[in-house]
Short mmCIF file of C-alpha atoms in Angstrom, two decimals:
data_model
loop_
_atom_site.label_atom_id
_atom_site.label_comp_id
_atom_site.label_asym_id
_atom_site.label_seq_id
_atom_site.Cartn_x
_atom_site.Cartn_y
_atom_site.Cartn_z
CA MET L 225 -57.11 -126.92 12.45
CA THR L 226 -55.37 -126.48 15.80
CA GLU L 227 -56.14 -124.16 18.68
CA ASP L 228 -52.91 -122.31 17.89
CA GLN L 229 -54.15 -121.56 14.37
CA ILE L 230 -57.42 -120.25 15.75
CA GLN L 231 -55.64 -118.09 18.28
CA GLN L 232 -53.27 -116.67 15.68
CA LEU L 233 -56.14 -115.65 13.40
CA ARG L 234 -58.14 -114.22 16.31
CA SER L 235 -55.17 -112.19 17.50
CA ARG L 236 -54.51 -110.90 14.01
CA ALA L 237 -58.17 -109.89 13.54
CA THR L 238 -58.19 -108.10 16.91
CA GLU L 239 -54.99 -106.26 16.03
CA LEU L 240 -56.46 -105.05 12.76
CA LEU L 241 -59.63 -103.89 14.53
CA ILE L 242 -57.59 -101.87 17.00
CA ARG L 243 -55.65 -100.33 14.13
CA GLU L 244 -58.97 -99.57 12.37
CA GLU L 245 -57.92 -101.46 9.27
CA TRP L 246 -61.46 -102.58 8.57
CA ASN L 247 -61.05 -104.24 5.17
CA GLU L 248 -58.03 -106.26 6.30
CA SER L 249 -59.88 -107.27 9.46
CA ILE L 250 -62.80 -108.50 7.36
CA GLN L 251 -60.45 -110.66 5.29
CA ILE L 252 -58.94 -112.33 8.37
CA CYS L 253 -62.36 -112.85 9.98
CA THR L 254 -63.68 -114.36 6.75
CA GLN L 255 -60.73 -116.73 6.66
CA LEU L 256 -61.34 -117.75 10.26
CA ILE L 257 -65.08 -118.23 9.68
CA SER L 258 -64.40 -120.40 6.64
CA LEU L 259 -61.95 -122.60 8.53
CA CYS L 260 -64.24 -122.99 11.53
CA GLU L 261 -67.33 -123.83 9.49
CA SER L 262 -65.51 -126.37 7.36
CA GLN L 263 -64.33 -128.39 10.34
CA ILE L 264 -66.79 -127.82 13.14
CA GLU L 265 -68.88 -130.95 12.45
CA ASP L 266 -65.91 -133.31 12.76
CA LEU L 267 -64.59 -132.10 16.11
CA ASN L 268 -64.84 -133.69 19.54
CA SER L 269 -67.09 -132.04 22.07
CA GLU L 270 -64.37 -130.08 23.90
CA LEU L 271 -62.91 -128.52 20.78
CA PHE L 272 -66.39 -128.14 19.27
CA PHE L 273 -67.43 -125.57 21.89
CA LYS L 274 -64.14 -123.70 21.53
CA ILE L 275 -64.62 -123.49 17.78
CA ARG L 276 -68.21 -122.27 18.19
CA LYS L 277 -67.00 -119.56 20.54
CA ALA L 278 -64.29 -118.55 18.07
CA LEU L 279 -66.86 -118.57 15.25
CA ALA L 280 -69.26 -116.29 17.14
CA LEU L 281 -66.45 -113.85 17.89
CA ALA L 282 -65.28 -113.90 14.26
CA TYR L 283 -68.79 -113.04 13.04
CA SER L 284 -69.02 -110.32 15.69
CA ASN L 285 -65.66 -108.78 14.76
CA ARG L 286 -66.54 -108.87 11.08
CA ALA L 287 -69.89 -107.23 11.86
CA GLU L 288 -68.08 -104.44 13.67
CA SER L 289 -65.80 -103.88 10.68
CA TRP L 290 -68.74 -103.86 8.26
CA ALA L 291 -70.50 -101.34 10.52
CA LYS L 292 -67.46 -99.05 10.50
CA LEU L 293 -67.52 -99.20 6.69
CA LYS L 294 -71.26 -98.25 6.78
CA ASN L 295 -72.30 -101.57 5.24
CA VAL L 296 -75.44 -102.02 7.31
CA ASP L 297 -76.79 -105.10 5.55
CA LEU L 298 -73.65 -107.21 5.94
CA ALA L 299 -73.08 -105.96 9.50
CA LEU L 300 -76.59 -106.99 10.58
CA SER L 301 -76.26 -110.32 8.79
CA ASP L 302 -73.05 -111.12 10.68
CA CYS L 303 -74.63 -109.99 13.95
CA ASP L 304 -77.50 -112.40 13.38
CA SER L 305 -75.06 -115.21 12.54
CA ALA L 306 -73.13 -114.59 15.76
CA LEU L 307 -76.31 -114.45 17.84
CA ALA L 308 -77.57 -117.66 16.23
CA ILE L 309 -74.51 -119.35 17.73
CA GLU L 310 -74.62 -117.51 21.07
CA ASN L 311 -77.82 -115.51 21.55
CA THR L 312 -76.43 -113.49 24.45
CA HIS L 313 -73.05 -112.66 22.91
CA PHE L 314 -72.31 -109.32 24.59
CA LYS L 315 -70.14 -107.69 21.95
CA THR L 316 -72.58 -108.61 19.19
CA LEU L 317 -75.58 -107.30 21.11
CA MET L 318 -73.81 -103.96 21.54
CA CYS L 319 -72.85 -103.84 17.87
CA LYS L 320 -76.36 -104.70 16.66
CA GLY L 321 -77.96 -102.26 19.09
CA LYS L 322 -75.84 -99.38 17.82
CA ILE L 323 -76.63 -100.25 14.19
CA LEU L 324 -80.37 -100.34 14.92
CA LEU L 325 -80.09 -97.05 16.81
CA GLY L 326 -78.50 -95.52 13.72
CA LEU L 327 -81.47 -96.79 11.70
CA HIS L 328 -83.83 -95.08 14.19
CA LYS L 329 -85.24 -98.42 15.39
CA TYR L 330 -85.24 -97.34 19.02
CA ARG L 331 -87.30 -100.21 20.45
CA LEU L 332 -85.28 -102.91 18.67
CA ALA L 333 -82.03 -101.23 19.70
CA SER L 334 -83.19 -100.98 23.30
CA ASP L 335 -83.96 -104.72 23.35
CA CYS L 336 -80.35 -105.46 22.37
CA PHE L 337 -78.91 -103.16 25.03
CA LYS L 338 -81.19 -104.62 27.72
CA LEU L 339 -79.99 -108.14 26.90
CA GLY L 340 -76.41 -106.92 26.93
CA LEU L 341 -76.89 -105.40 30.37
CA LEU L 342 -77.78 -108.83 31.75
CA GLU L 343 -74.53 -110.39 30.57
CA SER L 344 -71.61 -110.87 32.95
CA GLN L 345 -69.33 -109.01 30.51
CA ALA L 346 -71.49 -105.95 30.99
CA ASN L 347 -70.10 -105.26 34.47
CA GLY L 348 -67.32 -103.05 33.18
CA ASN L 349 -69.53 -101.50 30.50
CA ALA L 350 -72.65 -100.69 32.50
CA GLU L 351 -72.18 -96.94 32.11
CA GLU L 352 -71.94 -97.19 28.31
CA ILE L 353 -74.95 -99.51 28.08
CA ASN L 354 -77.08 -97.33 30.35
CA GLY L 355 -76.08 -94.34 28.22
CA CYS L 356 -77.28 -96.16 25.10
CA LEU L 357 -80.53 -97.14 26.82
CA GLU L 358 -81.10 -93.56 27.95
CA LYS L 359 -80.49 -92.34 24.40
CA CYS L 360 -83.00 -94.87 23.04
CA LYS L 361 -85.56 -93.75 25.62
CA ARG L 362 -85.01 -90.05 24.88
CA LEU L 363 -85.20 -90.41 21.10
CA ASP L 364 -88.16 -92.78 21.33
CA LEU L 365 -90.04 -90.19 23.40
CA LEU L 366 -89.26 -87.47 20.87
CA SER L 367 -90.35 -89.72 18.02
CA LYS L 368 -93.73 -90.21 19.68
CA SER L 369 -94.35 -86.67 20.92
CA GLY L 370 -92.58 -84.45 18.39
CA VAL L 371 -91.60 -82.17 21.28
CA ILE L 372 -88.29 -80.46 20.46
CA ASP L 373 -86.40 -78.00 22.64
CA LEU L 374 -83.39 -76.31 21.08
CA SER L 375 -83.43 -73.54 23.71
CA SER L 376 -80.10 -74.27 25.41
CA TRP L 377 -78.29 -74.56 22.10
CA VAL L 378 -79.83 -71.34 20.77
CA LEU L 379 -79.10 -69.41 23.98
CA SER L 380 -75.47 -70.58 23.89
CA GLY L 381 -75.07 -69.00 20.48
CA PHE L 382 -75.09 -72.45 18.82
CA LYS L 383 -71.94 -73.48 20.65
CA GLY L 384 -71.14 -77.06 21.58
CA ARG L 385 -72.62 -80.21 20.11
CA ILE L 386 -75.63 -80.04 17.83
CA PRO L 387 -78.68 -81.39 19.73
CA GLU L 388 -79.55 -85.03 19.07
CA LEU L 389 -82.89 -85.43 17.35
CA GLY L 390 -85.00 -88.50 16.76
CA GLU L 391 -87.24 -89.34 13.81
CA TYR L 392 -90.76 -87.96 14.15
CA ILE L 393 -93.81 -88.17 11.89
CA SER L 394 -96.95 -86.26 12.86
CA PRO L 395 -100.41 -87.46 11.79
CA VAL L 396 -99.83 -87.18 8.03
CA GLU L 397 -100.41 -89.50 5.10
CA ILE L 398 -99.09 -89.94 1.57
CA SER L 399 -101.84 -89.67 -1.05
CA ARG L 400 -102.46 -88.70 -4.66
CA SER L 401 -102.01 -84.98 -5.15
CA GLU L 402 -103.88 -82.56 -7.39
CA ILE L 403 -100.64 -80.59 -7.62
CA SER L 404 -98.41 -83.36 -8.93
CA GLY L 405 -98.12 -87.10 -8.45
CA ARG L 406 -98.14 -87.83 -4.74
CA GLY L 407 -98.05 -85.52 -1.73
CA LEU L 408 -98.12 -85.35 2.05
CA PHE L 409 -101.43 -84.44 3.69
CA ALA L 410 -102.28 -83.36 7.23
CA VAL L 411 -104.65 -85.74 9.01
CA LYS L 412 -105.42 -83.26 11.81
CA ASN L 413 -105.59 -79.49 12.20
CA VAL L 414 -102.16 -77.99 12.93
CA GLU L 415 -101.38 -74.60 14.47
CA VAL L 416 -98.64 -72.38 13.11
CA GLY L 417 -95.29 -73.71 14.33
CA GLY L 418 -96.54 -77.26 14.78
CA VAL L 419 -93.78 -79.77 14.03
CA MET L 420 -94.84 -82.07 11.18
CA LEU L 421 -91.67 -84.07 10.50
CA VAL L 422 -88.20 -84.57 11.95
CA THR L 423 -85.93 -86.72 9.83
CA LYS L 424 -82.25 -87.32 9.20
CA ALA L 425 -80.69 -87.13 5.75
CA VAL L 426 -79.83 -90.31 3.89
CA ALA L 427 -76.69 -88.38 2.98
CA VAL L 428 -75.56 -84.78 2.91
CA ALA L 429 -72.48 -83.07 1.47
CA ARG L 430 -71.29 -79.60 2.41
CA GLY L 431 -68.49 -77.23 1.58
CA VAL L 432 -67.53 -73.58 1.48
CA VAL L 433 -68.27 -72.44 -2.06
CA PRO L 434 -67.33 -68.98 -3.37
CA GLU L 435 -70.33 -67.06 -4.67
CA LEU L 436 -71.42 -68.17 -8.15
CA SER L 437 -68.78 -70.92 -8.19
CA GLU L 438 -70.33 -73.68 -10.31
CA ASN L 439 -67.20 -75.83 -10.10
CA GLY L 440 -67.35 -75.81 -6.31
CA GLN L 441 -70.99 -76.85 -6.35
CA LEU L 442 -70.22 -79.65 -8.82
CA VAL L 443 -67.53 -81.02 -6.51
CA ILE L 444 -69.99 -81.08 -3.61
CA TRP L 445 -72.68 -82.63 -5.82
CA SER L 446 -70.30 -85.39 -6.92
CA SER L 447 -69.44 -86.16 -3.29
CA PHE L 448 -73.14 -86.18 -2.41
CA VAL L 449 -74.01 -88.63 -5.22
CA GLU L 450 -71.27 -91.03 -4.11
CA LYS L 451 -72.52 -90.91 -0.52
CA VAL L 452 -76.07 -91.70 -1.59
CA MET L 453 -74.88 -94.52 -3.84
CA LYS L 454 -72.97 -96.06 -0.96
CA CYS L 455 -75.98 -95.85 1.36
CA VAL L 456 -78.30 -97.38 -1.23
CA GLU L 457 -75.87 -100.21 -1.99
CA ASN L 458 -75.16 -101.03 1.65
CA CYS L 459 -78.53 -100.66 3.37
CA SER L 460 -81.74 -102.39 2.27
CA GLN L 461 -83.72 -100.06 4.56
CA VAL L 462 -82.51 -97.03 2.60
CA ARG L 463 -82.81 -98.88 -0.70
CA CYS L 464 -86.45 -99.68 0.06
CA LEU L 465 -87.40 -96.11 0.98
CA VAL L 466 -85.48 -94.49 -1.89
CA SER L 467 -86.99 -96.89 -4.43
CA PHE L 468 -90.41 -95.24 -3.94
CA LEU L 469 -89.18 -91.73 -4.79
CA SER L 470 -90.17 -90.04 -8.02
CA PRO L 471 -87.73 -90.05 -10.96
CA GLY L 472 -89.57 -87.03 -12.38
CA GLU L 473 -91.71 -88.80 -14.97
CA ASP L 474 -94.94 -90.82 -15.11
CA GLU L 475 -95.95 -89.26 -11.79
CA ASP L 476 -99.52 -90.55 -11.96
CA GLU L 477 -98.33 -94.14 -12.37
CA LEU L 478 -96.16 -94.19 -9.24
CA GLU L 479 -97.19 -96.35 -6.30
CA VAL L 480 -98.42 -94.57 -3.17
CA PRO L 481 -96.37 -96.00 -0.30
CA ASP L 482 -97.71 -96.58 3.20
CA ILE L 483 -96.54 -93.85 5.57
CA ASP L 484 -95.99 -96.49 8.26
CA MET L 485 -92.91 -97.83 6.49
CA HIS L 486 -91.21 -94.56 7.49
CA ARG L 487 -92.14 -94.81 11.17
CA HIS L 488 -89.55 -95.88 13.72
CA GLU L 489 -91.89 -98.49 15.23
CA SER L 490 -91.92 -100.50 12.00
CA GLU L 491 -89.74 -103.53 11.49
CA LEU L 492 -86.69 -103.19 9.29
CA SER L 493 -87.86 -102.56 5.74
CA GLN L 494 -86.60 -105.01 3.17
CA SER L 495 -86.26 -104.26 -0.52
CA ALA L 496 -86.56 -106.82 -3.28
CA ILE L 497 -84.25 -104.54 -5.27
CA THR L 498 -80.71 -105.73 -4.66
CA SER L 499 -79.04 -102.94 -6.62
CA VAL L 500 -79.89 -99.62 -8.24
CA GLU L 501 -78.23 -98.28 -11.36
CA LYS L 502 -76.34 -95.04 -10.94
CA SER L 503 -78.35 -93.44 -13.77
CA LYS L 504 -81.56 -94.04 -11.82
CA ILE L 505 -80.02 -92.65 -8.63
CA LEU L 506 -79.01 -89.53 -10.54
CA SER L 507 -82.57 -89.12 -11.83
CA LEU L 508 -83.96 -89.52 -8.31
CA LEU L 509 -81.50 -87.01 -6.88
CA ASP L 510 -82.17 -84.44 -9.61
CA VAL L 511 -85.81 -84.43 -8.53
CA ASN L 512 -85.63 -85.05 -4.78
CA SER L 513 -82.41 -83.56 -3.40
CA MET L 514 -82.62 -80.32 -1.44
CA VAL L 515 -80.16 -77.45 -1.05
CA GLU L 516 -80.00 -76.37 2.59
CA SER L 517 -79.46 -72.64 2.20
CA VAL L 518 -82.22 -71.66 -0.25
CA ALA L 519 -84.39 -68.68 0.71
CA PRO L 520 -87.47 -70.53 2.07
CA ALA L 521 -85.37 -72.73 4.39
CA LYS L 522 -83.46 -71.83 7.55
CA VAL L 523 -80.18 -73.41 8.69
CA LEU L 524 -79.38 -73.11 12.40
CA GLY L 525 -75.88 -73.20 13.82
CA THR L 526 -73.80 -72.23 10.79
CA ASN L 527 -71.85 -69.07 10.11
CA GLY L 528 -73.08 -68.79 6.54
CA GLY L 529 -71.14 -69.36 3.37
CA LEU L 530 -71.62 -73.11 3.67
CA TYR L 531 -73.27 -74.79 0.68
CA GLY L 532 -75.00 -78.06 1.49
CA VAL L 533 -77.10 -80.52 -0.48
CA GLY L 534 -78.85 -83.57 0.94
CA LEU L 535 -81.56 -86.19 0.52
CA TRP L 536 -84.36 -86.33 3.08
CA VAL L 537 -86.78 -89.03 1.93
CA LEU L 538 -90.17 -88.16 3.43
CA PRO L 539 -89.92 -84.37 2.83
CA SER L 540 -89.27 -85.26 -0.83
CA TYR L 541 -92.99 -86.01 -1.15
CA ILE L 542 -93.88 -82.39 -0.33
CA ASN L 543 -94.93 -80.47 -3.44
CA HIS L 544 -94.34 -76.81 -4.28
CA SER L 545 -96.73 -73.92 -3.79
CA CYS L 546 -96.26 -70.17 -4.04
CA CYS L 547 -98.46 -69.90 -0.93
CA PRO L 548 -96.80 -72.67 1.11
CA ASN L 549 -97.89 -73.85 4.55
CA VAL L 550 -94.69 -75.50 5.83
CA ARG L 551 -91.02 -74.55 6.06
CA ARG L 552 -87.74 -76.39 6.55
CA LEU L 553 -85.47 -75.84 9.53
CA HIS L 554 -82.07 -77.54 9.25
CA VAL L 555 -80.30 -78.68 12.42
CA GLY L 556 -77.16 -80.63 11.64
CA ASP L 557 -78.08 -83.48 9.31
CA HIS L 558 -81.72 -83.35 10.40
CA VAL L 559 -84.50 -81.35 8.82
CA ILE L 560 -87.50 -80.18 10.82
CA VAL L 561 -90.65 -79.50 8.81
CA ALA L 562 -93.00 -77.16 10.67
CA ALA L 563 -96.25 -75.37 9.85
CA SER L 564 -95.57 -71.81 8.67
CA ARG L 565 -99.26 -70.98 9.07
CA ASP L 566 -102.35 -72.78 10.37
CA ILE L 567 -103.14 -75.97 8.45
CA LYS L 568 -106.52 -77.70 8.25
CA ALA L 569 -107.07 -81.46 8.31
CA GLY L 570 -106.97 -82.83 4.76
CA GLU L 571 -104.83 -79.95 3.48
CA GLU L 572 -101.75 -80.85 1.46
CA LEU L 573 -98.39 -79.80 2.89
CA THR L 574 -96.47 -77.54 0.53
CA PHE L 575 -93.01 -75.99 0.44
CA ALA L 576 -91.75 -73.04 -1.55
CA TYR L 577 -89.02 -74.52 -3.75
CA PHE L 578 -87.58 -71.04 -4.34
CA ASP L 579 -88.06 -67.42 -3.25
CA VAL L 580 -91.77 -66.71 -3.78
CA PHE L 581 -91.62 -63.09 -2.57
CA THR L 582 -91.56 -61.92 -6.19
CA PRO L 583 -94.20 -61.05 -8.83
CA LEU L 584 -95.83 -63.77 -10.94
CA PRO L 585 -93.67 -63.28 -14.09
CA LYS L 586 -90.44 -63.82 -12.12
CA ARG L 587 -91.88 -66.84 -10.33
CA ARG L 588 -92.83 -68.36 -13.67
CA MET L 589 -89.27 -67.89 -14.89
CA MET L 590 -88.00 -69.79 -11.85
CA LEU L 591 -90.65 -72.47 -12.33
CA GLY L 592 -89.35 -72.95 -15.86
CA ALA L 593 -86.01 -74.02 -14.41
CA TRP L 594 -87.83 -76.61 -12.29
CA GLY L 595 -89.76 -77.89 -15.28
CA PHE L 596 -93.32 -77.51 -14.04
CA GLU L 597 -96.14 -74.98 -13.81
CA CYS L 598 -97.60 -73.89 -10.48
CA ARG L 599 -101.40 -73.73 -10.32
CA CYS L 600 -101.72 -72.83 -6.65
CA ARG L 601 -104.45 -70.48 -5.45
CA ARG L 602 -102.06 -67.53 -5.44
CA CYS L 603 -100.78 -68.10 -8.98
CA GLN L 604 -104.31 -68.50 -10.35
CA PHE L 605 -105.45 -65.33 -8.58
CA GLU L 606 -102.47 -63.28 -9.80
CA GLU L 607 -102.93 -64.65 -13.30
CA GLY L 608 -106.46 -63.24 -13.19
CA ILE L 609 -105.28 -59.71 -12.40
CA ALA L 610 -102.08 -59.81 -14.49
CA SER L 611 -103.80 -58.20 -17.48
CA LYS L 612 -104.96 -55.17 -15.51
CA MET L 613 -103.20 -52.02 -16.67
CA GLU L 614 -102.37 -50.91 -13.12
CA MET L 615 -100.59 -54.20 -12.38
CA SER L 616 -98.44 -53.87 -15.49
CA GLU L 617 -97.54 -50.30 -14.55
CA ILE L 618 -96.59 -51.35 -11.02
CA GLU L 619 -94.40 -54.23 -12.25
CA ILE L 620 -92.66 -52.00 -14.80
CA GLY L 621 -92.19 -49.29 -12.19
CA LEU L 622 -90.58 -51.73 -9.76
CA GLU L 623 -88.20 -53.01 -12.43
CA ARG L 624 -87.23 -49.48 -13.49
CA GLY L 625 -86.45 -48.33 -9.96
CA LEU L 626 -89.62 -46.43 -9.11
CA GLU L 627 -89.47 -45.20 -5.53
CA SER L 628 -90.55 -48.08 -3.27
CA GLY L 629 -93.08 -45.96 -1.38
CA ASN L 630 -94.71 -45.02 -4.68
CA VAL L 631 -94.90 -48.71 -5.68
CA VAL L 632 -96.60 -49.58 -2.39
CA PHE L 633 -99.02 -46.65 -2.67
CA LYS L 634 -100.00 -47.55 -6.25
CA LEU L 635 -100.53 -51.20 -5.32
CA GLU L 636 -102.64 -50.39 -2.26
CA GLU L 637 -104.79 -47.96 -4.26
CA SER L 638 -105.21 -50.54 -7.03
CA MET L 639 -106.28 -53.22 -4.54
CA LYS L 640 -108.96 -50.85 -3.23
CA LYS L 641 -110.13 -50.26 -6.79
CA TRP L 642 -110.23 -54.01 -7.49
CA ASN L 643 -112.08 -54.57 -4.19
CA LEU L 644 -109.63 -57.22 -3.00
CA ARG L 645 -110.11 -58.91 0.38
CA GLY L 646 -108.23 -61.18 2.82
CA LYS L 647 -105.60 -63.44 1.33
CA GLU L 648 -105.88 -61.75 -2.06
CA LYS L 649 -104.29 -58.65 -0.55
CA GLY L 650 -101.65 -60.80 1.13
CA PHE L 651 -100.76 -62.44 -2.19
CA CYS L 652 -100.23 -59.09 -3.91
CA ARG L 653 -98.24 -57.66 -1.03
CA ALA L 654 -95.99 -60.74 -0.97
CA SER L 655 -95.28 -60.33 -4.69
CA PHE L 656 -94.04 -56.78 -4.10
CA TRP L 657 -92.53 -57.40 -0.68
CA SER L 658 -89.21 -55.78 -1.60
CA ALA L 659 -91.05 -52.48 -2.06
CA TYR L 660 -92.86 -52.80 1.28
CA ALA L 661 -89.64 -53.70 3.12
CA GLY L 662 -87.80 -50.84 1.44
CA THR L 663 -90.50 -48.39 2.44
CA TYR L 664 -91.03 -49.48 6.04
CA GLY L 665 -87.28 -49.69 6.60
CA CYS L 666 -86.57 -46.14 5.45
CA GLU L 667 -87.42 -43.12 7.63
CA ARG L 668 -87.45 -40.79 4.64
CA MET L 669 -89.95 -43.02 2.81
CA MET L 670 -92.15 -43.28 5.88
CA ARG L 671 -92.21 -39.51 6.33
CA LYS L 672 -93.35 -39.18 2.74
CA TRP L 673 -95.67 -42.18 2.39
CA GLY L 674 -96.42 -43.39 5.92
CA ARG L 675 -99.87 -41.78 6.18
CA LEU L 676 -100.90 -42.98 2.73
CA ILE L 677 -100.20 -46.70 3.18
CA PRO L 678 -101.34 -49.31 5.75
CA PRO L 679 -99.42 -49.69 9.04
CA LYS L 680 -96.61 -52.25 9.11
CA GLU L 681 -98.52 -54.52 11.48
CA VAL L 682 -101.45 -54.84 9.08
CA VAL L 683 -99.23 -55.72 6.12
CA VAL L 684 -97.07 -58.13 8.12
CA GLU L 685 -100.07 -60.12 9.35
CA SER L 686 -101.67 -60.04 5.91
CA VAL L 687 -98.61 -61.50 4.17
CA ALA L 688 -97.88 -64.07 6.90
CA ASP L 689 -101.48 -65.30 6.74
CA ALA L 690 -101.32 -65.62 2.95
CA VAL L 691 -97.90 -67.15 2.34
CA GLY L 692 -96.69 -68.25 5.78
CA GLY L 693 -93.80 -67.18 7.97
CA ASP L 694 -90.60 -65.76 6.55
CA GLU L 695 -87.56 -64.07 8.06
CA ARG L 696 -88.09 -60.99 5.92
CA ILE L 697 -91.59 -60.51 7.33
CA LEU L 698 -90.24 -60.98 10.84
CA ALA L 699 -87.46 -58.45 10.18
CA VAL L 700 -89.99 -55.76 9.25
CA ALA L 701 -92.16 -56.61 12.28
CA VAL L 702 -89.21 -56.46 14.66
CA GLU L 703 -87.92 -53.23 13.15
CA GLY L 704 -91.39 -51.79 13.57
CA MET L 705 -91.38 -52.63 17.28
CA LYS L 706 -87.91 -51.14 17.63
CA SER L 707 -88.71 -47.90 15.83
CA GLY L 708 -91.93 -47.60 17.78
CA GLY L 709 -89.98 -47.70 21.03
CA THR L 710 -92.05 -50.59 22.33
CA ALA L 711 -89.40 -53.26 22.62
CA TYR L 712 -90.28 -55.64 25.46
CA GLY L 713 -92.03 -53.11 27.66
CA GLY L 714 -95.62 -52.35 28.66
CA ALA L 715 -97.86 -52.24 25.58
CA ALA L 716 -95.14 -54.07 23.67
CA MET L 717 -96.37 -57.42 24.98
CA VAL L 718 -99.00 -57.62 22.23
CA ASP L 719 -96.39 -56.82 19.59
CA LEU L 720 -93.99 -59.30 21.16
CA GLU L 721 -96.61 -62.05 21.04
CA ARG L 722 -97.14 -61.27 17.36
CA ALA L 723 -93.39 -61.53 16.83
CA PHE L 724 -93.33 -64.87 18.66
CA LYS L 725 -96.08 -66.16 16.38
CA LEU L 726 -94.14 -65.03 13.31
CA GLY L 727 -91.06 -66.68 14.78
CA ARG L 728 -92.93 -69.96 15.23
CA GLY L 729 -93.86 -69.78 11.56
CA ILE L 730 -90.14 -69.74 10.74
CA PHE L 731 -88.50 -71.85 13.46
CA GLY L 732 -91.47 -73.99 14.45
CA LYS L 733 -92.29 -74.82 18.06
CA THR L 734 -88.71 -75.85 18.72
CA MET L 735 -87.67 -73.52 21.54
CA LYS L 736 -88.93 -71.68 24.60
CA LYS L 737 -89.80 -67.99 24.50
CA GLN L 738 -86.50 -66.97 26.08
CA ALA L 739 -84.60 -68.57 23.21
CA MET L 740 -86.98 -67.10 20.64
CA LYS L 741 -86.49 -63.71 22.27
CA SER L 742 -82.74 -64.20 21.87
CA LEU L 743 -83.19 -64.73 18.13
CA LEU L 744 -85.44 -61.68 17.93
CA SER L 745 -82.83 -59.63 19.80
CA ARG L 746 -80.27 -60.56 17.17
CA ALA L 747 -82.70 -59.29 14.55
CA TRP L 748 -82.91 -56.01 16.51
CA SER L 749 -79.16 -55.57 16.69
#
């Protein structure tokens, strides 16, 4: 092999990289690597070092192409091969650092960028490297503190780039759950709005889908499955984490993974599983995928009408409850899980998998579609009063279009008769929330029923305490402040603080009060 042959192959590989023809570039680099490795032992010292340099560059270029094709395993392998030849190879250090940054390994990525900064080739790239180091530092800080501030983005009306978020895991653990299989549990007390998790999707697919268009949803689902398959095939880190997810059967036999394997400080996870059958992936996705725009979740920064489905691994361990204590907030491809009400240490984190602001019979119908039965405190309580004649009359009246104020009055009188207290009242009110919202939002109804039913503030706090924050509760609270003429002035500060607390139960502690006030103002308008 002559120097001319080496140069020709190197030039061709570089040309293909510039043209972003990744597969063709990989082929040329592979050819060059094969030629170099087959002859390197028989060369004289001068040509030996030239071949080693060419070999390191070939591995580096191939790593870059693999990275562009999202094949993380092969990209990292080629980076390591290049660095084994030349441990300070600038281009390779940059490539590996960016891959590790994408895997949320901020410390490992930072180490690569710091080494790259010391290299002579870094002189013309110092700004880029320092930018990468600053990003590592910023995301590492977020991943340790969980402090998120979306204020600027919210105040801009969600214009510009979506804020960059790092992976964050609060003091939680994965343990056996009395609800089903395994679950996530709080290790410490958490106030309403406390951020529990911030994590990026393994994959997400989105599209504008006409209402009730099953074909459109199937197209998006197919795209989503292919994206997940590609990630699982090409990244052992993802393959390892996904392999622990539930396929929806034999829940009690599943291994309880260590939460630390999800933390950014951990070393790269390796999976003994080299491949996963598509049928198993489909089973995992049927159970663990999440639709972004379902009622209990909130998507920031979209204009609506966008259907999205994704896989977020750690939130997949969160079980359902009809009196949930956490909510999802979607920001780009990240999901933020925040406390929708106060949570005690040892308490299991629970989502609402569907709209739980409905009576028990309707919730059971929806649970049937999910294939399980909910035995949460609320469901057990409502099951105990379901046989009462008054409850049956109220449910029938609501279904047949009984005036909403009358429904609320009958329910409140029945709760007095049954001597209900605390969260029990909140559970019942949540089940008939549509009647409460319809009454409090209608001047005619309030003129007729206002003196016979509790004030809005009492009902709002009761429901939020029982089933956590929800936009519909906030809407009634805000409308109450507006109609009372107390918006933002004088005595309104108490009401405003209540609204902020309700807002934290929906959006989490992710923005300053000015930004939260902006969201509340939109609710007023």
